[in-house]
Amino acid sequence: MYESLPEGDPTVLAAVEAAVPGIARTRVSDRLGMAHDASHYLLTPQAVLVPESADQVAALLRTGLPLTFRSGGTSLSGQGVSEHLLVDTRRHFRSIEVLDDGARVRVQPGAVLRQVNARLARYGRRLGPDPASEAACTIGGVVANNSSGMTCGTHANTYRTLESMTLVLPSGTVLDTGAPDADERLRALEPDLAEGLLRLRDRVRKNPDSVRRVTAQFSLKNTMGYGLNSFLDHDSPAQILAHLVIGSEGTLGFVAEAVLRTVPVHPLAATGLLVFPTLRQAMAAMPGLVAAEPAAVELLDAESLRVAQTDPKADDVLRTLTVAEHAALLVEWQEPDADPLGARERAAEELFPSLPLAAPARLSRDGAGRAALWHIRKGLYASVAGARPSGTTALLEDVAVPVPALADLCDDLTALFAKHRYERSVIFGHAKDGNLHFMLNERFETDLERYADFTEDMVEAVLGRGGTLKAEHGTGRVMAPFVRRQYGDELYEVMREVKRLCDPKGTLNPGVVLTDAEDAHLRDLKSVVTVEPEVDRCVECGYCEPVCPSRDLTTTPRQRIVLRREMAAARRAGDHALAQRLEEEYGYDAVDTCAVDGMCATACPVLINTGDLTKRLRAERHGRLARKGWKAAAGHWDGVTRAMNLALDAAAAAPAGLAEGASRASRAVAGPEAVPGWSRDLPRGGTRRRPSPAGDADAVYLPSCLNTLFAPAEGGPGVMSALRRLAERAGLRLRVPEGIGGLCCGTPWSSKGYTDGYEAMGGRVRDAVAEATDGGRLPVVSDAASCTEGFHRLDVQVVDAVAYTAEHILPRLTVRRRLPSLALHPTCSSTRLGLDAAITRIAEAVAERVVVPDGWQCCAFAGDRGLLHPELTASATRAEAASVAAGGFAAHASVNRTCELGLTRATGEPYHHLLELLDQVTA
């Protein structure tokens, strides 16, 4: 049911401001944008707090105000939302420090798991936990939820791989549990806590029933309640405390930093998909498969398989399977060397004939095929949820039982789906560990009683099979009312005492893990309104957020979508004042500062590109005169680009301060969306594109209009000259078509939402290319990655100059002198186009050492976006620029002129097109 949004409590906000000035975000967009996470709960915080250090967090804790810590927002059980104060620990806690040649790593809570593993990869190591959300989840959630995943089981999860942590307690005490005097410091600063932990340790150890229950429960993946195995596994109060905090979901303290032991990356693997006639037969095969010691066994039931078949990366075997009641197991064996992997493969091949398979089984070492299978599995939840009926909420539950009980539990769940009339429900998960996930589609406004009844039956079924109600997603709000039922009164009271000792006032994440409210799991449930196609498929998983260049400035793709939902809900409820405030803030936060780079779609399991939504919203803003003007520009593009070229020349020649002042004044009058900002670091105008009618051509070359707009980087010839020289050196002839000055890939129109001008330019380009290529006989080459992608959107088949050079030109060249080092910036377009291999090949020909700097992402210059909103590019490039500054590279390169401008501005180093450097080293 819709409720109007109340203002934050002034007393609370004043206390925050007094403790740590300037960190509270209280606009309705800030609050509602962070009210949503990947769970099916929705609570709106009074404010979002953005502290910058552990000391600031300690100051917040000392206020005694209720706080909930939030980082990646990928948690599924409601532990990352709050009606009180929500503390964003992703923005400023991202440090990653590799220790001991990768054997350990020191990380802060805002670091994304995939980015940590990328730092460790050069050492052949990775973190133990490997959840499916690794592209988006952060270390804060990995620690707070005791994450595990596909292969780590219970032997390499967060609990088992923690070495130490820097913990901020609710009192404000900061404790490094790895310090030699950690126990003494804990006893001195928190004597009641230190003594109480030892007392609870002895209480658990002296009770045989408690020891039996704890041992049995934590032999499984288990994130239900607090990790009471800490009392059996550790002796000292500091280590007991550190391991209790793991999986405590931010209810016992704030982990400002953790040191984790890493595990080796096995470079060799054999993967296969075993298809069974039924789910029960697949589960009945599990004990035999587990005995073969695979690294992973992932279950996909029939509905999962149907969704997986629609994935673009599905292979022919999967796509052509006629799915009835089938189920499949994705199995993988991993080893460091070929011989032991071969032995695993032979043992598996001996096992497979004994299984009741519905299709022939085979294992493959092929990297692309294996990656495709894992891509499908990791995106399965969001893909399944994205296919749900519009207006429903996706619920993902997470349980574990002993492996021999899997088949019976699957029967139980299937029967419960039928009993409670849940259609298209899905069962999948980490079968090797007895860990099942299952998804329901629910309409809480009309079916709450059904959900409550199902939950009761499910709890009885799982506990009746000796299982746990939460294996790896955390207790959260969804299972907090059932902790006592799973553990019994004695161990539940131990948990309550743990909470009282650490957080006596109960201020940390109230209502999570432990609760007195028997219906807590039925409160604050998320209702999803139908809005528009770009929005409705979103499951708010947050996978898009780490790749979004505006995430630290304004909003992320997930937030753009949830704010559209909030506007729709407010309008539907007649709350026009709230809808208007949201719309006013949305303009800059979501529309103006979206780079429309499409990187969100590369991370989204259901392929939502919020850039498409942004383009449509921009189009709706345009008046008739603006649309007419941009359509006219499409017909006179040669003149328009030359005029802009001359304007840049004039600005560069003007006395210092004059052009800058004129730019600022124009922007103040017309608005930053209408007038680009000019600054002294921009180049002069470029060179007009001219036709080159080569008779016996090998390819048609479409130089980008960026060559006309912007002069080459300092000391370089520009990509247009470089590519021509490289082709000539290789004995290849390039034809530049007549009328090239008036041609464009259409991106200036599509990115701004000028559809009429875009269609007009598209028609001109298609006609010109058809003529120049002799009806399609010749390949077409584009020299800017964003233009290559733009031509593809116009249905013009174009090869990027980097790919053309790597395949046709580079083999004919002689590299005479390689550069010592190169900082390389792949672009968002080159990433989406799949140019990484070609870029790497050329870069390695150019330089002895090639580095894509830590912190790389889309630079967000995005055509003219970096001129209209330079703050967007500054925010997007900040981390990469710091890495470049520390690297001391001999050269710097990208594959798009505007990206070169953005990185030059960010780093102070001249960025050239990669082909300019290839031209230099082969001259």
mmCIF file of N, CA and C in Angstrom, residues 729-785:
data_model
loop_
_atom_site.group_PDB
_atom_site.id
_atom_site.type_symbol
_atom_site.label_atom_id
_atom_site.label_comp_id
_atom_site.label_asym_id
_atom_site.label_seq_id
_atom_site.Cartn_x
_atom_site.Cartn_y
_atom_site.Cartn_z
ATOM 1 N N ARG A 729 51.694 1.489 -46.003
ATOM 2 C CA ARG A 729 52.885 0.722 -45.641
ATOM 3 C C ARG A 729 52.637 -0.780 -45.834
ATOM 4 N N ALA A 730 51.401 -1.184 -45.639
ATOM 5 C CA ALA A 730 51.050 -2.602 -45.783
ATOM 6 C C ALA A 730 50.635 -2.962 -47.202
ATOM 7 N N GLY A 731 50.637 -1.963 -48.101
ATOM 8 C CA GLY A 731 50.270 -2.228 -49.487
ATOM 9 C C GLY A 731 48.780 -2.330 -49.720
ATOM 10 N N LEU A 732 47.981 -1.688 -48.892
ATOM 11 C CA LEU A 732 46.526 -1.718 -49.017
ATOM 12 C C LEU A 732 46.008 -0.340 -49.410
ATOM 13 N N ARG A 733 44.954 -0.319 -50.214
ATOM 14 C CA ARG A 733 44.380 0.937 -50.705
ATOM 15 C C ARG A 733 43.018 1.162 -50.049
ATOM 16 N N LEU A 734 42.819 2.382 -49.534
ATOM 17 C CA LEU A 734 41.571 2.735 -48.865
ATOM 18 C C LEU A 734 40.819 3.758 -49.714
ATOM 19 N N ARG A 735 39.546 3.521 -49.907
ATOM 20 C CA ARG A 735 38.686 4.455 -50.654
ATOM 21 C C ARG A 735 37.839 5.248 -49.667
ATOM 22 N N VAL A 736 37.921 6.568 -49.748
ATOM 23 C CA VAL A 736 37.072 7.450 -48.946
ATOM 24 C C VAL A 736 35.979 7.978 -49.865
ATOM 25 N N PRO A 737 34.716 7.746 -49.551
ATOM 26 C CA PRO A 737 33.641 8.041 -50.511
ATOM 27 C C PRO A 737 33.390 9.530 -50.729
ATOM 28 N N GLU A 738 32.772 9.818 -51.836
ATOM 29 C CA GLU A 738 32.334 11.177 -52.118
ATOM 30 C C GLU A 738 31.319 11.610 -51.053
ATOM 31 N N GLY A 739 31.374 12.890 -50.731
ATOM 32 C CA GLY A 739 30.441 13.428 -49.750
ATOM 33 C C GLY A 739 30.742 13.033 -48.325
ATOM 34 N N ILE A 740 31.972 12.571 -48.056
ATOM 35 C CA ILE A 740 32.306 12.092 -46.714
ATOM 36 C C ILE A 740 32.113 13.167 -45.656
ATOM 37 N N GLY A 741 32.350 14.428 -46.030
ATOM 38 C CA GLY A 741 32.219 15.496 -45.040
ATOM 39 C C GLY A 741 30.831 15.610 -44.454
ATOM 40 N N GLY A 742 29.822 15.148 -45.192
ATOM 41 C CA GLY A 742 28.452 15.245 -44.702
ATOM 42 C C GLY A 742 27.932 13.988 -44.050
ATOM 43 N N LEU A 743 28.808 12.987 -43.867
ATOM 44 C CA LEU A 743 28.362 11.720 -43.291
ATOM 45 C C LEU A 743 28.731 11.622 -41.810
ATOM 46 N N CYS A 744 27.918 10.882 -41.065
ATOM 47 C CA CYS A 744 28.145 10.702 -39.624
ATOM 48 C C CYS A 744 27.468 9.412 -39.199
ATOM 49 N N CYS A 745 27.964 8.833 -38.125
ATOM 50 C CA CYS A 745 27.404 7.573 -37.617
ATOM 51 C C CYS A 745 26.046 7.750 -36.962
ATOM 52 N N GLY A 746 25.636 8.995 -36.750
ATOM 53 C CA GLY A 746 24.318 9.256 -36.171
ATOM 54 C C GLY A 746 24.302 9.405 -34.663
ATOM 55 N N THR A 747 25.425 9.163 -34.000
ATOM 56 C CA THR A 747 25.437 9.205 -32.538
ATOM 57 C C THR A 747 25.034 10.568 -31.962
ATOM 58 N N PRO A 748 25.460 11.713 -32.554
ATOM 59 C CA PRO A 748 25.024 12.997 -31.986
ATOM 60 C C PRO A 748 23.514 13.135 -31.913
ATOM 61 N N TRP A 749 22.796 12.548 -32.861
ATOM 62 C CA TRP A 749 21.334 12.626 -32.849
ATOM 63 C C TRP A 749 20.724 11.584 -31.922
ATOM 64 N N SER A 750 21.234 10.348 -31.992
ATOM 65 C CA SER A 750 20.632 9.292 -31.171
ATOM 66 C C SER A 750 20.851 9.550 -29.690
ATOM 67 N N SER A 751 22.042 10.040 -29.322
ATOM 68 C CA SER A 751 22.324 10.240 -27.895
ATOM 69 C C SER A 751 21.490 11.361 -27.304
ATOM 70 N N LYS A 752 21.086 12.314 -28.139
ATOM 71 C CA LYS A 752 20.277 13.425 -27.655
ATOM 72 C C LYS A 752 18.790 13.222 -27.876
ATOM 73 N N GLY A 753 18.445 12.155 -28.591
ATOM 74 C CA GLY A 753 17.036 11.863 -28.802
ATOM 75 C C GLY A 753 16.402 12.621 -29.949
ATOM 76 N N TYR A 754 17.200 13.054 -30.923
ATOM 77 C CA TYR A 754 16.650 13.721 -32.099
ATOM 78 C C TYR A 754 16.402 12.665 -33.184
ATOM 79 N N THR A 755 15.240 12.066 -33.143
ATOM 80 C CA THR A 755 14.976 10.910 -33.999
ATOM 81 C C THR A 755 14.841 11.282 -35.472
ATOM 82 N N ASP A 756 14.268 12.448 -35.779
ATOM 83 C CA ASP A 756 14.103 12.831 -37.185
ATOM 84 C C ASP A 756 15.454 13.021 -37.854
ATOM 85 N N GLY A 757 16.338 13.753 -37.193
ATOM 86 C CA GLY A 757 17.669 13.964 -37.752
ATOM 87 C C GLY A 757 18.448 12.669 -37.859
ATOM 88 N N TYR A 758 18.243 11.796 -36.879
ATOM 89 C CA TYR A 758 18.933 10.500 -36.887
ATOM 90 C C TYR A 758 18.503 9.676 -38.099
ATOM 91 N N GLU A 759 17.207 9.633 -38.361
ATOM 92 C CA GLU A 759 16.719 8.868 -39.506
ATOM 93 C C GLU A 759 17.210 9.470 -40.817
ATOM 94 N N ALA A 760 17.269 10.793 -40.885
ATOM 95 C CA ALA A 760 17.741 11.439 -42.108
ATOM 96 C C ALA A 760 19.204 11.108 -42.370
ATOM 97 N N MET A 761 20.026 11.180 -41.323
ATOM 98 C CA MET A 761 21.444 10.862 -41.488
ATOM 99 C C MET A 761 21.621 9.383 -41.822
ATOM 100 N N GLY A 762 20.846 8.531 -41.215
ATOM 101 C CA GLY A 762 20.948 7.103 -41.485
ATOM 102 C C GLY A 762 20.705 6.785 -42.949
ATOM 103 N N GLY A 763 19.706 7.409 -43.535
ATOM 104 C CA GLY A 763 19.437 7.173 -44.947
ATOM 105 C C GLY A 763 20.582 7.620 -45.831
ATOM 106 N N ARG A 764 21.181 8.763 -45.530
ATOM 107 C CA ARG A 764 22.309 9.257 -46.331
ATOM 108 C C ARG A 764 23.499 8.312 -46.237
ATOM 109 N N VAL A 765 23.771 7.848 -45.037
ATOM 110 C CA VAL A 765 24.928 6.973 -44.837
ATOM 111 C C VAL A 765 24.739 5.654 -45.578
ATOM 112 N N ARG A 766 23.580 5.069 -45.455
ATOM 113 C CA ARG A 766 23.347 3.777 -46.107
ATOM 114 C C ARG A 766 23.487 3.889 -47.627
ATOM 115 N N ASP A 767 22.962 4.977 -48.203
ATOM 116 C CA ASP A 767 23.081 5.160 -49.646
ATOM 117 C C ASP A 767 24.539 5.345 -50.054
ATOM 118 N N ALA A 768 25.282 6.157 -49.300
ATOM 119 C CA ALA A 768 26.675 6.437 -49.645
ATOM 120 C C ALA A 768 27.535 5.183 -49.527
ATOM 121 N N VAL A 769 27.291 4.391 -48.493
ATOM 122 C CA VAL A 769 28.094 3.184 -48.280
ATOM 123 C C VAL A 769 27.792 2.150 -49.363
ATOM 124 N N ALA A 770 26.542 2.012 -49.723
ATOM 125 C CA ALA A 770 26.193 1.044 -50.761
ATOM 126 C C ALA A 770 26.906 1.367 -52.066
ATOM 127 N N GLU A 771 26.982 2.649 -52.403
ATOM 128 C CA GLU A 771 27.663 3.046 -53.633
ATOM 129 C C GLU A 771 29.166 2.859 -53.526
ATOM 130 N N ALA A 772 29.745 3.271 -52.387
ATOM 131 C CA ALA A 772 31.205 3.224 -52.242
ATOM 132 C C ALA A 772 31.745 1.810 -52.172
ATOM 133 N N THR A 773 30.944 0.881 -51.670
ATOM 134 C CA THR A 773 31.423 -0.502 -51.497
ATOM 135 C C THR A 773 31.115 -1.381 -52.698
ATOM 136 N N ASP A 774 30.680 -0.758 -53.789
ATOM 137 C CA ASP A 774 30.291 -1.534 -54.966
ATOM 138 C C ASP A 774 29.211 -2.548 -54.604
ATOM 139 N N GLY A 775 28.209 -2.013 -53.895
ATOM 140 C CA GLY A 775 27.092 -2.876 -53.534
ATOM 141 C C GLY A 775 27.390 -3.849 -52.414
ATOM 142 N N GLY A 776 28.358 -3.519 -51.573
ATOM 143 C CA GLY A 776 28.684 -4.374 -50.438
ATOM 144 C C GLY A 776 29.866 -5.280 -50.655
ATOM 145 N N ARG A 777 30.568 -5.115 -51.800
ATOM 146 C CA ARG A 777 31.705 -5.994 -52.106
ATOM 147 C C ARG A 777 32.891 -5.716 -51.188
ATOM 148 N N LEU A 778 33.098 -4.448 -50.816
ATOM 149 C CA LEU A 778 34.273 -4.066 -50.028
ATOM 150 C C LEU A 778 33.914 -3.903 -48.553
ATOM 151 N N PRO A 779 34.838 -4.243 -47.657
ATOM 152 C CA PRO A 779 34.600 -3.963 -46.239
ATOM 153 C C PRO A 779 34.666 -2.464 -45.970
ATOM 154 N N VAL A 780 33.996 -2.038 -44.901
ATOM 155 C CA VAL A 780 33.965 -0.629 -44.515
ATOM 156 C C VAL A 780 34.678 -0.482 -43.187
ATOM 157 N N VAL A 781 35.565 0.505 -43.092
ATOM 158 C CA VAL A 781 36.384 0.699 -41.896
ATOM 159 C C VAL A 781 36.070 2.051 -41.267
ATOM 160 N N SER A 782 35.888 2.054 -39.954
ATOM 161 C CA SER A 782 35.658 3.283 -39.180
ATOM 162 C C SER A 782 36.789 3.452 -38.178
ATOM 163 N N ASP A 783 37.223 4.699 -37.941
ATOM 164 C CA ASP A 783 38.422 4.911 -37.120
ATOM 165 C C ASP A 783 38.143 5.357 -35.690
ATOM 166 N N ALA A 784 36.898 5.319 -35.239
ATOM 167 C CA ALA A 784 36.568 5.644 -33.843
ATOM 168 C C ALA A 784 35.585 4.594 -33.337
ATOM 169 N N ALA A 785 35.869 3.995 -32.210
ATOM 170 C CA ALA A 785 35.049 2.877 -31.732
ATOM 171 C C ALA A 785 33.590 3.276 -31.548
#
